[in-house]
């Protein structure tokens, strides 16, 4: 399996011509962006059938990013999951530390093909920003990353990484000062500079073709993992777990299993302080259909259609929207979505660190917590595949604070 | 009164229309009604009553900040409808400017019904393109509201044709690539866009984004049927309040009258 397989071969689960997944998706954007979206759609369609593009993408995945990513069985962790077997798809081992690079390499190559010289991106946890800054350094593109001011503080390490890579990081001081507002600013920049700028969107949200295209760039996760699990265990997993912010790592691993009816697909959303407190980012569990950031999907909103502020300890999941294909999978009942609180995610974070020597991103820790839950449901015969979407280096400070591990002077 | 009547009246007077945007609820619901009435007194032919929205991606800092103030003050969609009702009762003509989600959440048909009942004449939809607007096309037809879509310098001729075919009332031409906000100069893209739009429609074509002075208004009125001003009114309201807003409207209205293609000599018209 190669990254190009996820792109060149249709999955059989495609949106309609105008990017609708059932009633979701589409293009709810200013007219000013339509030309750029049409150009991107056309260019992607050409690229996915162009052997030169596909070869170059596969080469970068192999020689630069380090694919295929391994599958790791974590048996000491599994003791805490009712004895079910737990297998981690190690996207944390990709260059730059998360699954985000899969999409970034694809879109950065497309940017070159379109003859654009400037790339903008939004970032929450900073992983997408770091991946974008990295690809821009590699390919010689100008890079501006919008990041909510709250997130620049809680993910300061990644801000420094982006700057070291030559990107300009713009802290966004509007609204909730998190990912949602970073996307707003990126969209405003794009409306203004669309002629020479590509908006390298970091998840499967936004207007068509982003949800389809970003998904395709991540399909390699599930394509590889499905083969690896079959080879390792001789059968399909009973359940696949992933965290859901915008939904890119989840859709990337889910997609290969959509037609395997026996495989439960479960997305874990940020439950924050607990659903009952109202402080969470569980868009699919608690939201309702609406249009935000260019697509129809579920979102957290009030009675007037104003977007509600989300909350999560995890910057990468702290988003009141979600990709439209997940909205459809939820309505169809093909995937289910459940909240995981900050506390449960941090417990899983500590457990995986101590039992397996793997420090996950706090985003991914939500999926690990979910897998522990699924394992207990399934019992000792169960097999759970988890997308470990990223590593936790960026979260060491947050975790040390959470667990009270800093010396007095350090916390001051 | 319909939007067509507004433009008809301006044409009969031999001038273009001055269209003024203002966010409902800024600085308060009552305050916004007073400011909009002042805009009409100063010479605005048509009001664009903005629904403040949490994620206004087409708006620059001035209108974003005003929307945030309005929302923090608790402005609801039903308050916006009451604003429309009050400014209409005071003699103004009003359309609503809204991002799609507040209208969707209210219920597209219910929104159209209640807006029409409040005396509103139509809706400008900055993030709804005709391709996605089936529900709104049906509701606007059912309740007799005009639907004002946007064309942009980046729009292809095919898209301009399709967009104006779905439009009624007037066509909103965005003069530049960018978000709202007063600018020093109105870009040269605007006359070209208006010229590209004309062959596809007999509707009035109005230009917005960036106009803030009588001089700019005159320049735009030289090639467009209406001049749309937003951020400059919001900034003026913040600076000087009601009187300043009335004076600005009068200055812009004078500019619109000066620059009208029907009255100006060719030398007054800025070459594209
Ligand atoms: C490691 C990691 N996992 C998951 C996410 C959430 O994004 P998505 O839901 O698109 O996978 C992020 C976003 O920043 C991330 O950094």
XYZ file of C-alpha atoms and ligand atoms in Angstrom:
700
model
C 0.000 0.000 0.000
C 1.182 3.447 -0.862
C -0.222 6.908 -0.272
C -1.092 7.083 -3.964
C -3.506 4.156 -3.521
C -5.695 6.335 -1.337
C -5.828 8.963 -4.028
C -5.813 7.209 -7.374
C -8.316 4.525 -6.359
C -11.809 5.692 -5.514
C -13.124 4.399 -2.216
C -16.664 3.942 -3.475
C -17.805 6.441 -0.847
C -17.647 9.662 -2.786
C -19.565 12.893 -2.363
C -21.725 14.088 -5.252
C -20.243 16.319 -7.921
C -20.722 19.416 -5.795
C -19.183 17.873 -2.717
C -22.274 16.795 -0.812
C -22.122 13.850 1.553
C -25.855 13.290 1.827
C -27.218 16.602 3.079
C -23.809 17.688 4.375
C -20.734 19.283 2.820
C -21.045 21.513 -0.217
C -19.751 25.064 -0.522
C -21.090 27.702 1.852
C -18.501 30.305 0.965
C -18.186 33.821 -0.412
C -18.373 33.884 -4.203
C -14.821 35.290 -4.177
C -13.493 31.836 -3.219
C -15.437 29.762 -5.696
C -12.946 30.205 -8.531
C -10.093 29.010 -6.312
C -12.116 26.030 -5.097
C -12.956 25.095 -8.678
C -9.315 25.395 -9.673
C -8.293 23.228 -6.734
C -10.929 20.614 -7.571
C -9.774 20.460 -11.183
C -6.094 20.354 -10.301
C -6.627 17.618 -7.718
C -8.614 15.587 -10.217
C -5.740 15.856 -12.702
C -3.071 15.152 -10.111
C -4.709 12.006 -8.796
C -4.345 10.445 -12.227
C -0.899 11.821 -12.959
C 1.800 9.183 -12.398
C 4.424 11.867 -11.874
C 2.459 13.455 -9.006
C 1.682 10.094 -7.430
C 5.290 8.901 -7.663
C 6.579 12.099 -6.103
C 4.048 11.875 -3.286
C 4.940 8.264 -2.568
C 8.627 9.116 -2.624
C 8.147 11.895 -0.046
C 6.049 9.632 2.161
C 8.714 6.934 2.058
C 11.971 8.875 2.131
C 10.979 12.022 3.994
C 8.070 11.219 6.262
C 8.953 7.598 6.986
C 5.957 5.607 5.788
C 4.694 3.022 6.243
C 4.086 3.821 9.891
C 4.364 0.767 12.146
C 1.619 -1.082 13.983
C 2.452 -1.631 17.648
C 0.646 -4.083 19.890
C 0.442 -2.704 23.416
C -0.151 -5.641 25.735
C 0.749 -3.941 29.023
C -1.782 -1.207 28.289
C -4.296 -3.879 27.272
C -4.287 -5.257 30.813
C -6.297 -2.142 31.645
C -8.737 -2.803 28.817
C -10.386 -5.981 29.902
C -7.680 -8.018 28.183
C -8.703 -7.137 24.637
C -5.810 -6.827 22.204
C -4.940 -3.216 21.420
C -3.005 -2.256 18.321
C -1.720 1.261 17.768
C -1.314 2.691 14.283
C 1.762 4.796 14.850
C 1.110 8.054 13.020
C 3.032 9.679 15.874
C 6.219 8.355 14.307
C 5.779 10.280 11.062
C 8.155 13.143 10.438
C 6.885 16.207 12.346
C 5.077 13.960 14.832
C 1.539 13.421 13.616
C -0.735 12.256 10.822
C -1.040 15.857 9.599
C 1.995 15.508 7.311
C 0.083 13.064 5.041
C -2.314 15.762 3.918
C 0.271 18.508 3.924
C 2.631 16.767 1.518
C -0.220 16.222 -0.928
C -1.515 19.783 -0.803
C 1.957 21.329 -0.870
C 2.709 19.457 -4.089
C -0.626 20.656 -5.479
C 0.278 24.230 -4.544
C 3.404 23.917 -6.669
C 1.387 22.470 -9.549
C -1.021 25.406 -9.392
C 1.901 27.805 -9.612
C 1.086 29.455 -6.297
C 3.944 30.695 -4.149
C 2.328 31.379 -0.811
C 0.651 28.997 1.604
C -1.549 29.868 4.552
C -2.807 27.469 7.188
C -4.724 27.389 10.439
C -3.536 25.353 13.360
C -4.868 24.364 16.755
C -2.354 22.083 18.418
C 0.296 23.398 16.084
C 0.850 19.982 14.495
C -0.757 20.998 11.226
C 1.119 24.287 11.321
C 4.425 22.514 11.925
C 3.740 20.038 9.128
C 2.820 22.884 6.779
C 5.869 24.952 7.731
C 7.980 21.857 7.139
C 6.619 21.148 3.673
C 6.960 24.826 2.746
C 10.593 24.779 3.835
C 11.150 21.669 1.760
C 9.445 23.000 -1.355
C 10.451 26.659 -1.094
C 7.013 28.162 -0.434
C 6.171 31.183 1.731
C 4.187 30.131 4.768
C 1.865 32.008 7.136
C 0.151 30.117 9.952
C -2.850 31.486 11.854
C -3.165 30.254 15.420
C -5.522 31.314 18.203
C -3.741 33.222 20.924
C -4.890 30.731 23.569
C -3.311 27.963 21.530
C -0.038 29.818 20.955
C 0.317 29.757 24.729
C -0.630 26.148 25.379
C 1.380 24.871 22.409
C 4.332 27.236 22.662
C 6.813 24.567 21.602
C 5.129 24.234 18.238
C 5.078 28.009 17.736
C 8.859 27.966 18.128
C 9.161 25.010 15.756
C 7.159 26.807 13.063
C 9.290 29.922 13.391
C 12.494 27.862 13.216
C 11.166 26.386 9.996
C 10.811 29.868 8.540
C 7.055 30.303 8.838
C 5.319 33.419 10.063
C 2.982 32.624 12.959
C 0.109 35.072 13.416
C -1.630 34.880 16.818
C -5.376 35.443 16.376
C -6.877 37.603 19.097
C -10.516 37.442 18.038
C -13.488 35.497 19.371
C -12.548 32.487 21.470
C -8.902 32.820 20.306
C -8.728 29.151 19.359
C -8.902 27.010 16.219
C -12.286 28.317 15.030
C -10.998 31.873 14.972
C -7.751 30.833 13.323
C -9.836 29.350 10.481
C -11.839 32.601 10.200
C -8.636 34.603 9.837
C -7.195 32.166 7.315
C -10.401 32.436 5.264
C -10.189 36.249 5.366
C -6.593 36.125 4.198
C -7.565 33.714 1.425
C -10.421 35.900 0.185
C -7.923 38.754 -0.087
C -4.906 36.941 -1.547
C -6.448 34.007 -3.359
C -4.681 34.734 -6.632
C -1.246 33.626 -5.481
C -2.127 31.915 -2.182
C -3.237 28.384 -1.404
C -5.136 27.744 1.798
C -3.694 24.489 3.053
C -6.586 23.444 5.249
C -5.608 20.942 7.901
C -8.642 18.782 8.368
C -11.599 17.223 6.548
C -13.816 20.277 7.113
C -14.296 23.373 4.945
C -15.799 23.710 1.472
C -15.560 21.105 -1.291
C -13.050 19.742 -2.322
C -11.289 19.873 1.062
C -13.290 17.191 2.923
C -12.858 14.735 0.052
C -9.292 15.629 -0.862
C -7.898 15.798 2.678
C -9.587 12.468 3.393
C -7.954 10.900 0.349
C -4.515 12.100 1.458
C -5.129 10.369 4.808
C -6.673 7.165 3.477
C -3.201 5.617 3.537
C -3.533 5.349 7.341
C -6.408 2.894 7.127
C -5.164 1.133 4.008
C -1.863 0.315 5.698
C -3.437 -0.477 9.062
C -6.017 -2.873 7.613
C -3.270 -4.927 5.951
C -1.065 -4.766 9.033
C -3.843 -5.949 11.353
C -4.789 -8.803 9.026
C -1.172 -9.877 8.809
C -0.601 -9.607 12.554
C -3.816 -11.165 13.856
C -5.226 -13.056 10.906
C -8.504 -11.153 11.054
C -10.129 -7.758 11.007
C -10.321 -5.721 14.218
C -13.623 -5.568 16.085
C -13.395 -1.858 16.537
C -11.408 1.095 15.239
C -10.908 4.084 17.542
C -9.789 7.586 16.665
C -10.053 11.036 18.159
C -12.164 13.594 16.320
C -11.386 17.278 16.123
C -12.152 18.213 12.542
C -12.010 14.523 11.799
C -9.030 13.946 9.497
C -7.177 11.219 11.354
C -10.472 9.481 12.098
C -11.713 9.493 8.515
C -8.244 8.420 7.346
C -8.338 5.241 9.389
C -12.116 4.606 9.187
C -12.322 4.715 5.429
C -10.588 1.410 4.756
C -13.134 -0.330 6.996
C -16.362 1.314 5.821
C -17.417 -1.778 3.885
C -16.389 -4.185 6.656
C -19.695 -4.322 8.461
C -18.342 -6.297 11.400
C -15.922 -3.499 12.289
C -17.254 -0.857 14.673
C -15.995 2.619 13.900
C -15.911 4.858 16.936
C -14.829 8.487 17.043
C -13.930 10.034 20.376
C -14.704 13.692 20.818
C -13.413 16.050 23.478
C -15.722 15.883 26.476
C -13.776 18.628 28.241
C -14.991 19.131 31.792
C -17.929 16.803 31.098
C -20.915 17.165 28.774
C -23.140 18.213 31.671
C -20.943 21.272 32.362
C -21.399 22.632 28.839
C -17.614 22.986 28.617
C -16.703 20.550 25.848
C -16.132 20.195 22.110
C -18.311 17.161 21.419
C -19.748 18.395 18.144
C -21.290 15.189 16.840
C -22.505 13.984 20.219
C -24.084 17.282 21.263
C -24.341 19.507 18.191
C -26.900 20.005 15.447
C -26.735 20.535 11.670
C -25.656 23.937 10.384
C -23.218 25.734 8.097
C -19.809 26.789 9.381
C -16.487 27.410 7.634
C -17.796 26.552 4.222
C -19.652 23.302 4.798
C -22.925 21.980 6.110
C -22.254 19.637 9.011
C -22.882 19.264 12.705
C -21.807 22.158 14.861
C -22.123 23.485 18.369
C -24.453 26.453 18.141
C -27.057 28.362 20.081
C -30.724 28.865 19.239
C -29.815 31.729 16.854
C -27.185 29.816 14.910
C -24.295 31.590 16.610
C -21.374 29.229 16.988
C -20.822 28.187 20.596
C -17.374 28.252 22.095
C -15.898 24.821 22.484
C -13.540 23.760 25.212
C -10.975 20.986 25.517
C -7.632 20.547 27.227
C -6.504 19.483 23.771
C -5.961 22.396 21.389
C -6.275 20.117 18.353
C -9.762 18.946 19.330
C -11.041 22.281 20.627
C -13.304 23.032 17.671
C -17.106 23.496 17.496
C -17.377 22.072 13.965
C -16.565 18.741 12.325
C -16.079 17.349 8.824
C -19.257 16.650 6.816
C -18.510 13.018 6.025
C -18.552 12.270 9.755
C -21.962 13.941 9.976
C -23.209 11.541 7.314
C -21.572 8.489 8.946
C -23.258 9.447 12.212
C -26.686 9.823 10.614
C -26.244 6.530 8.764
C -25.210 4.854 12.004
C -22.068 3.554 10.297
C -19.841 5.263 12.839
C -20.611 6.322 16.371
C -19.184 9.202 18.311
C -18.666 9.494 22.045
C -17.165 12.106 24.341
C -14.038 11.516 26.422
C -13.398 14.010 29.206
C -10.139 15.838 29.847
C -9.685 13.711 32.953
C -10.198 10.399 31.137
C -7.883 11.480 28.319
C -5.140 12.520 30.755
C -5.466 9.231 32.629
C -4.968 7.373 29.349
C -2.087 9.710 28.518
C -0.315 8.718 31.739
C -1.175 5.052 31.386
C 0.192 4.711 27.862
C 3.330 6.601 28.863
C 4.005 4.361 31.842
C 2.973 0.986 30.506
C 4.392 1.251 27.002
C 6.907 4.090 26.919
C 4.828 5.985 24.375
C 3.842 9.572 25.204
C 0.833 10.359 23.012
C -0.473 13.720 21.908
C -3.337 14.721 24.209
C -5.582 14.562 21.125
C -4.606 10.934 20.558
C -4.961 10.184 24.263
C -8.704 10.678 23.759
C -8.628 7.750 21.326
C -6.573 5.668 23.745
C -9.107 6.332 26.513
C -11.838 5.327 24.091
C -9.985 2.134 23.227
C -9.773 1.181 26.900
C -13.551 1.594 27.064
C -14.091 -0.430 23.870
C -11.735 -3.144 25.101
C -13.771 -3.574 28.250
C -16.933 -3.774 26.152
C -15.457 -6.391 23.834
C -13.727 -8.540 26.448
C -10.593 -10.683 26.089
C -11.358 -11.871 22.561
C -11.659 -8.371 21.192
C -9.217 -6.559 18.964
C -9.163 -2.765 18.966
C -7.223 -0.755 16.426
C -6.343 2.763 17.586
C -5.122 5.629 15.488
C -2.301 7.105 17.526
C -2.453 10.321 15.552
C 0.417 12.168 17.191
C 3.121 12.277 19.818
C 3.065 14.216 23.025
C 6.270 16.251 22.983
C 4.242 19.426 22.438
C 2.057 18.552 25.448
C 4.729 17.896 28.045
C 4.189 21.264 29.690
C 0.383 20.887 29.858
C 0.724 17.340 31.196
C 3.335 18.258 33.788
C 0.987 20.949 35.070
C -2.004 18.600 35.027
C -0.137 15.995 37.068
C 1.503 18.554 39.358
C 4.978 17.430 38.297
C 6.616 20.827 38.060
C 8.779 22.106 40.878
C 7.405 25.138 42.656
C 9.746 27.609 40.946
C 8.841 26.253 37.512
C 5.167 26.948 37.889
C 5.665 30.559 38.831
C -41.971 50.029 -1.611
C -39.761 47.380 -3.221
C -36.050 47.375 -3.969
C -36.964 48.023 -7.607
C -38.977 51.076 -6.511
C -35.959 52.401 -4.605
C -33.764 52.187 -7.685
C -36.573 53.522 -9.858
C -36.886 56.581 -7.653
C -33.128 57.196 -7.805
C -33.078 56.756 -11.574
C -35.967 59.194 -11.939
C -33.923 61.711 -9.970
C -31.025 61.058 -12.313
C -28.669 59.608 -9.734
C -27.387 56.354 -8.328
C -28.447 54.883 -5.002
C -26.645 55.151 -1.686
C -26.865 51.909 0.244
C -25.786 51.946 3.871
C -24.882 48.887 5.919
C -25.199 48.865 9.675
C -25.123 45.998 12.177
C -28.306 45.655 14.221
C -27.609 45.757 17.930
C -24.581 48.041 17.687
C -23.980 49.616 20.084
C -27.411 48.526 21.388
C -30.616 47.502 19.638
C -32.219 50.920 20.212
C -28.973 52.700 19.374
C -28.713 50.902 16.052
C -32.262 51.957 15.125
C -31.417 55.603 15.827
C -28.197 55.389 13.838
C -29.942 53.775 10.882
C -32.655 56.430 10.968
C -29.877 59.032 10.884
C -28.392 57.291 7.845
C -31.750 57.568 6.085
C -32.133 61.226 7.113
C -28.673 61.947 5.702
C -29.572 60.401 2.374
C -29.271 56.596 2.372
C -31.759 55.237 -0.137
C -31.558 51.674 1.131
C -30.431 50.199 4.445
C -28.626 46.921 4.833
C -29.469 45.728 8.318
C -26.723 43.338 9.393
C -27.385 40.313 11.586
C -24.399 40.124 13.928
C -22.732 36.730 13.564
C -20.081 34.919 15.558
C -17.930 33.998 12.542
C -18.078 36.782 9.947
C -15.442 35.642 7.459
C -16.261 38.336 4.902
C -15.800 41.146 7.405
C -12.770 43.153 8.407
C -11.898 44.358 11.933
C -14.398 47.270 12.133
C -17.527 45.230 11.464
C -16.184 42.211 13.370
C -15.781 44.333 16.468
C -19.248 45.852 16.080
C -20.796 42.391 15.670
C -18.989 41.192 18.763
C -20.348 44.149 20.741
C -23.867 43.498 19.466
C -23.688 39.812 20.385
C -22.208 40.512 23.799
C -25.122 42.880 24.341
C -27.459 39.955 23.725
C -28.776 40.863 20.265
C -30.980 38.065 18.931
C -32.234 37.398 15.409
C -35.708 38.423 16.514
C -34.253 41.769 17.640
C -32.893 42.247 14.143
C -36.370 41.706 12.743
C -37.697 44.341 15.131
C -34.978 46.734 13.938
C -36.137 46.172 10.354
C -39.693 46.842 11.429
C -38.786 50.070 13.226
C -36.562 51.571 10.514
C -39.183 50.689 7.898
C -41.919 52.273 9.971
C -39.754 55.403 10.213
C -39.767 55.618 6.429
C -36.599 53.734 5.524
C -36.280 50.858 3.076
C -34.360 47.876 4.379
C -32.872 44.599 3.301
C -31.078 42.255 5.673
C -27.457 41.214 5.298
C -26.786 37.847 6.908
C -24.436 34.935 6.892
C -26.344 31.795 6.138
C -26.326 29.938 9.440
C -28.512 32.314 11.502
C -31.122 32.186 8.741
C -30.819 28.400 8.465
C -31.166 27.931 12.208
C -34.227 30.196 12.346
C -35.727 28.142 9.522
C -35.231 29.568 6.041
C -38.929 29.778 5.240
C -39.888 31.093 8.675
C -37.158 33.705 8.419
C -38.399 34.860 5.016
C -41.965 34.969 6.316
C -41.089 36.983 9.425
C -38.765 39.337 7.565
C -41.428 40.074 4.966
C -43.945 40.658 7.765
C -41.515 43.106 9.399
C -41.368 45.114 6.189
C -37.964 43.856 4.984
C -37.475 43.858 1.229
C -34.811 41.203 0.684
C -31.663 39.506 1.928
C -27.998 39.828 0.996
C -26.197 36.540 1.567
C -22.397 36.918 1.602
C -21.664 33.227 2.144
C -24.533 31.653 0.251
C -24.047 31.104 -3.464
C -26.997 30.209 -5.710
C -25.580 26.682 -6.114
C -26.501 25.956 -2.470
C -29.538 28.193 -2.197
C -32.499 26.003 -3.268
C -34.285 26.469 0.041
C -33.725 30.228 0.033
C -34.786 30.561 -3.611
C -38.090 28.881 -2.753
C -38.638 30.854 0.452
C -37.787 34.232 -1.082
C -40.161 33.557 -3.950
C -42.912 32.420 -1.598
C -42.644 35.536 0.573
C -41.863 38.096 -2.099
C -38.350 38.959 -0.933
C -35.469 39.984 -3.154
C -32.363 37.812 -3.075
C -29.148 39.688 -3.524
C -26.178 37.499 -4.370
C -22.589 38.651 -4.792
C -20.286 38.614 -7.786
C -16.541 38.967 -7.383
C -13.588 39.967 -9.575
C -12.572 36.295 -9.516
C -15.960 35.074 -10.793
C -15.933 33.500 -14.242
C -18.358 34.835 -16.851
C -20.363 31.618 -16.476
C -20.678 32.146 -12.754
C -21.625 35.792 -13.155
C -24.363 34.768 -15.586
C -25.694 32.082 -13.253
C -25.508 34.330 -10.203
C -27.363 37.268 -11.718
C -29.965 34.877 -13.126
C -30.748 33.788 -9.570
C -30.687 37.363 -8.230
C -33.416 39.954 -7.879
C -33.497 43.517 -6.562
C -29.886 44.298 -7.379
C -26.540 42.601 -7.869
C -23.800 43.143 -5.294
C -20.397 43.504 -6.949
C -17.476 43.248 -4.528
C -15.047 45.866 -5.748
C -11.900 44.173 -4.584
C -10.684 40.833 -3.501
C -10.949 41.173 0.238
C -13.063 41.640 3.297
C -15.064 44.700 4.364
C -13.223 47.749 5.601
C -12.750 51.349 4.529
C -9.882 51.801 2.126
C -7.958 54.708 0.653
C -8.822 53.851 -2.895
C -11.409 51.815 -4.693
C -9.579 49.257 -6.759
C -9.605 49.286 -10.510
C -11.167 45.817 -10.498
C -14.588 47.329 -9.759
C -15.379 49.058 -13.090
C -14.223 45.973 -14.937
C -16.435 43.704 -12.844
C -19.447 45.946 -13.355
C -18.780 45.999 -17.090
C -18.530 42.187 -17.128
C -21.782 41.890 -15.178
C -23.934 44.299 -17.218
C -24.350 42.150 -20.342
C -25.927 39.399 -18.241
C -28.599 41.410 -16.454
C -30.832 44.445 -16.454
C -30.772 44.544 -12.642
C -28.980 47.459 -10.980
C -25.350 46.602 -10.244
C -24.046 48.071 -6.989
C -20.496 48.191 -5.741
C -19.336 47.698 -2.206
C -16.245 47.098 -0.093
C -13.976 49.938 0.823
C -15.959 53.125 0.079
C -15.689 55.760 2.803
C -15.680 59.260 1.284
C -17.888 61.421 -0.929
C -15.109 61.459 -3.474
C -14.936 57.657 -3.633
C -18.732 57.478 -3.759
C -18.716 59.807 -6.748
C -16.061 57.703 -8.424
C -18.062 54.489 -7.931
C -21.354 56.116 -8.934
C -19.660 56.918 -12.220
C -19.909 53.313 -13.296
C -22.304 51.568 -10.875
C -26.020 51.990 -10.099
C -25.470 52.083 -6.379
C -22.718 52.609 -3.853
C -22.589 50.401 -0.762
C -20.945 51.766 2.373
C -20.570 49.854 5.630
C -17.418 50.064 7.721
C -17.212 53.841 7.327
C -20.652 54.209 8.961
C -19.718 51.883 11.789
C -16.460 53.744 12.410
C -18.279 57.092 12.281
C -20.944 55.870 14.703
C -18.238 54.931 17.138
C -16.427 58.241 16.717
C -19.218 60.789 16.648
C -22.573 59.040 16.955
C -25.837 60.027 15.344
C -24.939 63.468 14.033
C -21.682 62.331 12.486
C -23.449 59.450 10.798
C -26.047 61.809 9.322
C -23.303 64.121 8.027
C -21.376 61.210 6.518
C -24.531 59.931 4.806
C -25.131 63.416 3.388
C -21.548 63.655 2.136
C -21.782 60.223 0.503
C -25.207 60.998 -0.971
C -23.818 64.200 -2.479
C -20.964 62.172 -3.922
C -23.347 59.636 -5.381
C -25.347 62.456 -6.978
C -22.194 64.094 -8.349
C -20.798 60.939 -9.845
C -23.948 59.649 -11.438
C -23.281 58.553 -15.002
C -26.538 60.081 -16.194
C -25.518 63.584 -15.143
C -21.773 63.650 -15.328
C -19.734 64.751 -18.280
C -17.302 62.132 -19.544
C -14.358 63.837 -17.850
C -15.938 63.253 -14.445
C -15.942 59.530 -14.938
C -12.871 57.720 -13.773
C -11.471 55.617 -16.553
C -11.448 51.961 -15.566
C -2.067 14.671 16.954
C -3.386 15.200 16.523
N -4.436 14.374 16.457
C -5.655 14.816 16.078
C -5.888 16.126 15.769
C -7.274 16.552 15.425
O -7.493 16.764 14.082
P -8.313 15.744 13.208
O -9.603 15.474 13.911
O -8.496 16.459 11.924
O -7.516 14.513 13.057
C -4.821 17.028 15.812
C -5.020 18.451 15.449
O -4.273 19.314 15.700
C -3.540 16.549 16.199
O -2.487 17.370 16.265
